[in-house]
């Protein structure tokens, strides 16, 4: 199916941005668009939507064209349920679709910033489509294959989504749908250093999409278990590396990721590192630090790929 771009009549949750929809194959991506200048693609993570960037976008849009989609099946983006192993939701497939969205917008080369699940799409994009990605910023993840190997090394209650949400359908989907508010509240409260960083208005936005996104969320995690780590393992076997400048930002309270920059230096040829206060949700817990680090990285001529 030929990619199709359309302007969405209604406004979206982030004021001042235009909202559009782009159909790529069997997926329909909703995304926010604003600003002017060199393009930067912002990719959110679990269990959120593009709304997590609400404090970051206004500043970046002063110097860049910002594109902030909901990931496949999350929020306002729609797609069929994935296969038994998450087919359709591998990070390779999602990265390919989002590169096509950017191409439809006229951006053949762009920076990409990803948090959590969005960071997994972002680094896969940089590995698979290096001609499209000129800079990469990764927030609070290490590569999927390394993450699984780390989980084998010792127990942690924080690893629960990787295995619970990858269980065969429809068990984890039914859990999310039956207790959306309690699950979402637990995640946002326990993964932040200060739960008030995600205010009630933001919670309501995320809750509105959390239950309906259950199939996509679980397909996303199934794909990591069955598909994504194999893609990573194949790349590592042949020493395939990210060639563009790469910024790795971790939350100070994410103790299991204290060595994230060192891990990424095994995957990328040019890694810069920074630490932000708080826990997992950097765009909301430390927007000022994140804006400063991204602005410096995106505008630094020495970081040109």
CSV table of N, CA and C in Angstrom, one decimal, residues 114-219:
chain,number,residue,atom,x,y,z
A,114,UNK,N,15.2,8.5,21.4
A,114,UNK,CA,14.2,7.5,21.8
A,114,UNK,C,14.4,7.2,23.3
A,115,UNK,N,13.2,7.0,24.0
A,115,UNK,CA,13.2,6.6,25.4
A,115,UNK,C,12.6,5.3,25.5
A,116,UNK,N,13.2,4.4,26.4
A,116,UNK,CA,12.6,3.1,26.7
A,116,UNK,C,12.3,2.3,25.4
A,117,UNK,N,11.1,1.9,25.1
A,117,UNK,CA,10.8,1.1,23.9
A,117,UNK,C,11.1,1.9,22.6
A,118,UNK,N,10.9,3.2,22.7
A,118,UNK,CA,11.2,4.0,21.6
A,118,UNK,C,12.7,4.0,21.3
A,119,UNK,N,13.5,3.9,22.3
A,119,UNK,CA,15.0,3.9,22.1
A,119,UNK,C,15.4,2.6,21.4
A,120,UNK,N,14.7,1.5,21.7
A,120,UNK,CA,15.0,0.3,21.0
A,120,UNK,C,14.6,0.4,19.5
A,121,UNK,N,13.6,1.1,19.2
A,121,UNK,CA,13.3,1.3,17.8
A,121,UNK,C,14.3,2.3,17.2
A,122,UNK,N,14.8,3.2,18.0
A,122,UNK,CA,15.7,4.2,17.5
A,122,UNK,C,17.1,3.6,17.1
A,123,UNK,N,17.6,2.8,18.0
A,123,UNK,CA,18.9,2.2,17.7
A,123,UNK,C,18.9,1.2,16.6
A,124,UNK,N,17.7,0.5,16.5
A,124,UNK,CA,17.6,-0.5,15.4
A,124,UNK,C,17.5,0.3,14.1
A,125,UNK,N,16.9,1.5,14.1
A,125,UNK,CA,16.9,2.3,12.9
A,125,UNK,C,18.3,2.7,12.5
A,126,UNK,N,19.1,3.1,13.5
A,126,UNK,CA,20.5,3.5,13.2
A,126,UNK,C,21.3,2.4,12.7
A,127,UNK,N,21.1,1.2,13.1
A,127,UNK,CA,21.8,0.0,12.6
A,127,UNK,C,21.3,-0.4,11.2
A,128,UNK,N,20.0,-0.4,11.0
A,128,UNK,CA,19.5,-0.9,9.8
A,128,UNK,C,19.4,0.1,8.7
A,129,UNK,N,19.2,1.4,9.0
A,129,UNK,CA,19.1,2.4,8.0
A,129,UNK,C,20.0,3.6,8.3
A,130,UNK,N,21.3,3.3,8.3
A,130,UNK,CA,22.3,4.3,8.7
A,130,UNK,C,22.3,5.5,7.8
A,131,UNK,N,21.9,5.4,6.5
A,131,UNK,CA,21.8,6.5,5.6
A,131,UNK,C,20.7,7.5,6.0
A,132,UNK,N,19.8,7.1,6.9
A,132,UNK,CA,18.7,7.9,7.3
A,132,UNK,C,18.9,8.6,8.6
A,133,UNK,N,19.8,8.1,9.5
A,133,UNK,CA,20.0,8.6,10.8
A,133,UNK,C,21.3,9.3,10.9
A,134,UNK,N,21.3,10.6,11.2
A,134,UNK,CA,22.6,11.3,11.3
A,134,UNK,C,23.0,11.5,12.8
A,135,UNK,N,22.1,11.4,13.8
A,135,UNK,CA,22.4,11.4,15.2
A,135,UNK,C,21.4,10.6,15.9
A,136,UNK,N,21.9,10.0,17.0
A,136,UNK,CA,21.0,9.1,17.8
A,136,UNK,C,21.2,9.4,19.3
A,137,UNK,N,20.1,9.6,20.0
A,137,UNK,CA,20.1,9.8,21.4
A,137,UNK,C,19.2,8.7,22.0
A,138,UNK,N,19.8,8.0,23.0
A,138,UNK,CA,19.2,6.9,23.7
A,138,UNK,C,19.0,7.2,25.1
A,139,UNK,N,17.8,7.0,25.6
A,139,UNK,CA,17.4,7.3,27.0
A,139,UNK,C,17.1,6.0,27.8
A,140,UNK,N,17.9,5.7,28.7
A,140,UNK,CA,17.6,4.7,29.7
A,140,UNK,C,17.4,3.3,29.2
A,141,UNK,N,18.2,2.9,28.2
A,141,UNK,CA,18.2,1.5,27.8
A,141,UNK,C,19.6,1.0,27.4
A,142,UNK,N,19.8,-0.3,27.4
A,142,UNK,CA,20.9,-0.9,26.8
A,142,UNK,C,20.3,-1.8,25.7
A,143,UNK,N,21.1,-2.3,24.8
A,143,UNK,CA,20.6,-3.2,23.7
A,143,UNK,C,19.8,-4.4,24.3
A,144,UNK,N,18.8,-4.8,23.5
A,144,UNK,CA,17.9,-5.8,24.0
A,144,UNK,C,18.7,-7.1,24.3
A,145,UNK,N,19.6,-7.5,23.5
A,145,UNK,CA,20.3,-8.8,23.8
A,145,UNK,C,21.1,-8.6,25.1
A,146,UNK,N,21.7,-7.5,25.3
A,146,UNK,CA,22.5,-7.2,26.6
A,146,UNK,C,21.5,-7.2,27.8
A,147,UNK,N,20.3,-6.7,27.6
A,147,UNK,CA,19.3,-6.6,28.6
A,147,UNK,C,18.9,-8.0,29.1
A,148,UNK,N,18.7,-8.9,28.1
A,148,UNK,CA,18.3,-10.2,28.5
A,148,UNK,C,19.5,-11.0,29.2
A,149,UNK,N,20.7,-10.8,28.7
A,149,UNK,CA,21.8,-11.4,29.4
A,149,UNK,C,22.0,-10.9,30.8
A,150,UNK,N,21.7,-9.6,31.0
A,150,UNK,CA,21.8,-9.0,32.3
A,150,UNK,C,20.8,-9.6,33.2
A,151,UNK,N,19.6,-9.8,32.7
A,151,UNK,CA,18.5,-10.4,33.6
A,151,UNK,C,18.9,-11.8,34.0
A,152,UNK,N,19.6,-12.6,33.2
A,152,UNK,CA,20.0,-13.9,33.5
A,152,UNK,C,21.0,-13.9,34.7
A,153,UNK,N,21.8,-12.8,34.8
A,153,UNK,CA,22.8,-12.7,35.8
A,153,UNK,C,22.3,-12.6,37.2
A,154,UNK,N,21.1,-12.2,37.4
A,154,UNK,CA,20.6,-12.0,38.8
A,154,UNK,C,19.2,-11.6,38.8
A,155,UNK,N,18.4,-11.9,39.8
A,155,UNK,CA,17.0,-11.6,39.9
A,155,UNK,C,16.8,-10.1,40.2
A,156,UNK,N,15.7,-9.6,39.6
A,156,UNK,CA,15.3,-8.2,40.0
A,156,UNK,C,13.8,-8.1,39.7
A,157,UNK,N,13.1,-7.6,40.7
A,157,UNK,CA,11.6,-7.5,40.5
A,157,UNK,C,11.3,-6.5,39.4
A,158,UNK,N,12.2,-5.6,39.1
A,158,UNK,CA,12.0,-4.6,38.1
A,158,UNK,C,11.9,-5.1,36.7
A,159,UNK,N,12.3,-6.4,36.5
A,159,UNK,CA,12.4,-6.9,35.1
A,159,UNK,C,11.0,-7.5,34.7
A,160,UNK,N,10.0,-7.4,35.6
A,160,UNK,CA,8.8,-8.1,35.3
A,160,UNK,C,8.1,-7.9,34.0
A,161,UNK,N,8.1,-6.7,33.4
A,161,UNK,CA,7.4,-6.6,32.1
A,161,UNK,C,8.0,-7.5,31.0
A,162,UNK,N,9.3,-7.7,31.0
A,162,UNK,CA,9.9,-8.5,29.9
A,162,UNK,C,9.4,-9.9,29.8
A,163,UNK,N,9.0,-10.5,30.9
A,163,UNK,CA,8.5,-11.8,30.8
A,163,UNK,C,7.0,-11.9,31.0
A,164,UNK,N,6.4,-11.1,31.8
A,164,UNK,CA,4.9,-11.2,32.0
A,164,UNK,C,4.2,-10.7,30.7
A,165,UNK,N,4.6,-9.6,30.1
A,165,UNK,CA,3.9,-9.1,28.9
A,165,UNK,C,4.3,-9.9,27.6
A,166,UNK,N,5.3,-10.7,27.7
A,166,UNK,CA,5.6,-11.6,26.5
A,166,UNK,C,4.9,-12.9,26.6
A,167,UNK,N,4.1,-13.2,27.6
A,167,UNK,CA,3.4,-14.4,27.7
A,167,UNK,C,2.4,-14.5,26.5
A,168,UNK,N,2.0,-15.8,26.1
A,168,UNK,CA,1.1,-15.9,25.0
A,168,UNK,C,-0.2,-15.2,25.2
A,169,UNK,N,-0.8,-14.7,24.1
A,169,UNK,CA,-2.1,-14.0,24.1
A,169,UNK,C,-3.1,-15.1,24.5
A,170,UNK,N,-4.2,-14.6,25.2
A,170,UNK,CA,-4.5,-13.3,25.5
A,170,UNK,C,-4.3,-12.9,27.0
A,171,UNK,N,-3.5,-13.8,27.7
A,171,UNK,CA,-3.3,-13.6,29.1
A,171,UNK,C,-2.8,-12.2,29.6
A,172,UNK,N,-1.7,-11.7,29.1
A,172,UNK,CA,-1.2,-10.4,29.6
A,172,UNK,C,-2.1,-9.3,29.1
A,173,UNK,N,-2.7,-9.4,27.9
A,173,UNK,CA,-3.7,-8.4,27.4
A,173,UNK,C,-4.8,-8.3,28.4
A,174,UNK,N,-5.3,-9.4,28.8
A,174,UNK,CA,-6.5,-9.4,29.7
A,174,UNK,C,-6.1,-8.8,31.1
A,175,UNK,N,-4.9,-9.0,31.5
A,175,UNK,CA,-4.5,-8.4,32.8
A,175,UNK,C,-4.5,-6.9,32.6
A,176,UNK,N,-3.9,-6.4,31.5
A,176,UNK,CA,-3.9,-4.9,31.3
A,176,UNK,C,-5.3,-4.3,31.2
A,177,UNK,N,-6.1,-5.0,30.4
A,177,UNK,CA,-7.5,-4.5,30.2
A,177,UNK,C,-8.3,-4.5,31.5
A,178,UNK,N,-8.0,-5.5,32.4
A,178,UNK,CA,-8.8,-5.7,33.6
A,178,UNK,C,-8.4,-4.7,34.7
A,179,UNK,N,-7.1,-4.3,34.7
A,179,UNK,CA,-6.6,-3.5,35.8
A,179,UNK,C,-5.7,-2.4,35.3
A,180,UNK,N,-6.1,-1.7,34.2
A,180,UNK,CA,-5.3,-0.7,33.6
A,180,UNK,C,-4.8,0.4,34.5
A,181,UNK,N,-5.8,0.9,35.3
A,181,UNK,CA,-5.4,2.0,36.2
A,181,UNK,C,-4.4,1.6,37.3
A,182,UNK,N,-4.6,0.4,37.9
A,182,UNK,CA,-3.7,0.0,38.9
A,182,UNK,C,-2.3,-0.3,38.4
A,183,UNK,N,-2.3,-1.0,37.2
A,183,UNK,CA,-1.0,-1.3,36.6
A,183,UNK,C,-0.2,-0.1,36.2
A,184,UNK,N,-0.9,0.8,35.6
A,184,UNK,CA,-0.3,2.1,35.1
A,184,UNK,C,0.2,2.9,36.3
A,185,UNK,N,-0.6,3.0,37.4
A,185,UNK,CA,-0.2,3.7,38.6
A,185,UNK,C,1.1,3.1,39.2
A,186,UNK,N,1.1,1.8,39.3
A,186,UNK,CA,2.2,1.1,39.8
A,186,UNK,C,3.5,1.4,39.0
A,187,UNK,N,3.4,1.3,37.7
A,187,UNK,CA,4.6,1.6,36.9
A,187,UNK,C,5.1,3.0,37.1
A,188,UNK,N,4.2,4.0,37.0
A,188,UNK,CA,4.7,5.3,37.1
A,188,UNK,C,5.2,5.7,38.4
A,189,UNK,N,4.6,5.1,39.5
A,189,UNK,CA,5.0,5.4,40.8
A,189,UNK,C,6.3,4.8,41.2
A,190,UNK,N,6.5,3.5,40.7
A,190,UNK,CA,7.7,2.7,41.1
A,190,UNK,C,8.9,3.0,40.3
A,191,UNK,N,8.7,3.5,39.1
A,191,UNK,CA,9.8,3.7,38.2
A,191,UNK,C,10.3,5.2,38.2
A,192,UNK,N,9.7,6.0,39.0
A,192,UNK,CA,10.2,7.4,39.1
A,192,UNK,C,10.8,7.6,40.5
A,193,UNK,N,11.8,8.5,40.6
A,193,UNK,CA,12.3,8.9,41.9
A,193,UNK,C,11.3,9.8,42.6
A,194,UNK,N,10.5,10.5,41.9
A,194,UNK,CA,9.5,11.4,42.4
A,194,UNK,C,8.2,11.2,41.6
A,195,UNK,N,7.3,10.5,42.1
A,195,UNK,CA,6.1,10.2,41.3
A,195,UNK,C,5.3,11.4,40.9
A,196,UNK,N,5.5,12.5,41.5
A,196,UNK,CA,4.7,13.7,41.1
A,196,UNK,C,5.2,14.3,39.8
A,197,UNK,N,6.3,13.8,39.3
A,197,UNK,CA,6.8,14.2,38.0
A,197,UNK,C,5.8,13.9,36.9
A,198,UNK,N,5.1,12.9,37.0
A,198,UNK,CA,4.0,12.5,36.1
A,198,UNK,C,2.7,13.0,36.7
A,199,UNK,N,2.2,14.1,36.4
A,199,UNK,CA,1.1,14.7,37.1
A,199,UNK,C,-0.2,14.0,36.7
A,200,UNK,N,-1.3,14.4,37.3
A,200,UNK,CA,-2.6,13.7,37.1
A,200,UNK,C,-3.1,13.9,35.7
A,201,UNK,N,-2.8,15.1,35.1
A,201,UNK,CA,-3.2,15.3,33.7
A,201,UNK,C,-2.5,14.4,32.8
A,202,UNK,N,-1.2,14.2,33.0
A,202,UNK,CA,-0.5,13.2,32.2
A,202,UNK,C,-1.0,11.8,32.4
A,203,UNK,N,-1.2,11.5,33.7
A,203,UNK,CA,-1.7,10.1,34.0
A,203,UNK,C,-3.0,9.8,33.2
A,204,UNK,N,-3.9,10.8,33.2
A,204,UNK,CA,-5.2,10.6,32.5
A,204,UNK,C,-4.9,10.4,31.0
A,205,UNK,N,-4.0,11.1,30.4
A,205,UNK,CA,-3.7,10.9,29.0
A,205,UNK,C,-3.2,9.5,28.7
A,206,UNK,N,-2.3,9.0,29.6
A,206,UNK,CA,-1.7,7.7,29.4
A,206,UNK,C,-2.7,6.6,29.7
A,207,UNK,N,-3.6,6.8,30.7
A,207,UNK,CA,-4.6,5.8,31.0
A,207,UNK,C,-5.6,5.7,29.9
A,208,UNK,N,-5.9,6.8,29.3
A,208,UNK,CA,-6.9,6.7,28.2
A,208,UNK,C,-6.5,5.8,27.1
A,209,UNK,N,-5.2,5.6,26.9
A,209,UNK,CA,-4.7,4.8,25.8
A,209,UNK,C,-4.1,3.5,26.2
A,210,UNK,N,-3.9,3.3,27.5
A,210,UNK,CA,-3.2,2.1,28.0
A,210,UNK,C,-4.0,0.8,27.7
A,211,UNK,N,-5.2,0.7,28.2
A,211,UNK,CA,-6.0,-0.4,27.9
A,211,UNK,C,-6.2,-0.8,26.5
A,212,UNK,N,-6.6,0.2,25.6
A,212,UNK,CA,-6.7,0.0,24.2
A,212,UNK,C,-5.4,-0.4,23.5
A,213,UNK,N,-4.3,-0.1,24.1
A,213,UNK,CA,-3.0,-0.5,23.5
A,213,UNK,C,-2.5,-1.8,24.0
A,214,UNK,N,-3.3,-2.5,24.7
A,214,UNK,CA,-2.8,-3.8,25.4
A,214,UNK,C,-2.2,-4.7,24.3
A,215,UNK,N,-2.9,-4.9,23.2
A,215,UNK,CA,-2.4,-5.9,22.2
A,215,UNK,C,-1.1,-5.4,21.6
A,216,UNK,N,-0.9,-4.1,21.4
A,216,UNK,CA,0.3,-3.6,20.8
A,216,UNK,C,1.5,-3.7,21.9
A,217,UNK,N,1.2,-3.4,23.1
A,217,UNK,CA,2.2,-3.5,24.2
A,217,UNK,C,2.7,-4.9,24.3
A,218,UNK,N,1.8,-5.8,24.4
A,218,UNK,CA,2.2,-7.2,24.5
A,218,UNK,C,3.0,-7.7,23.3
A,219,UNK,N,2.5,-7.3,22.1
A,219,UNK,CA,3.2,-7.7,20.9
A,219,UNK,C,4.6,-7.1,20.9
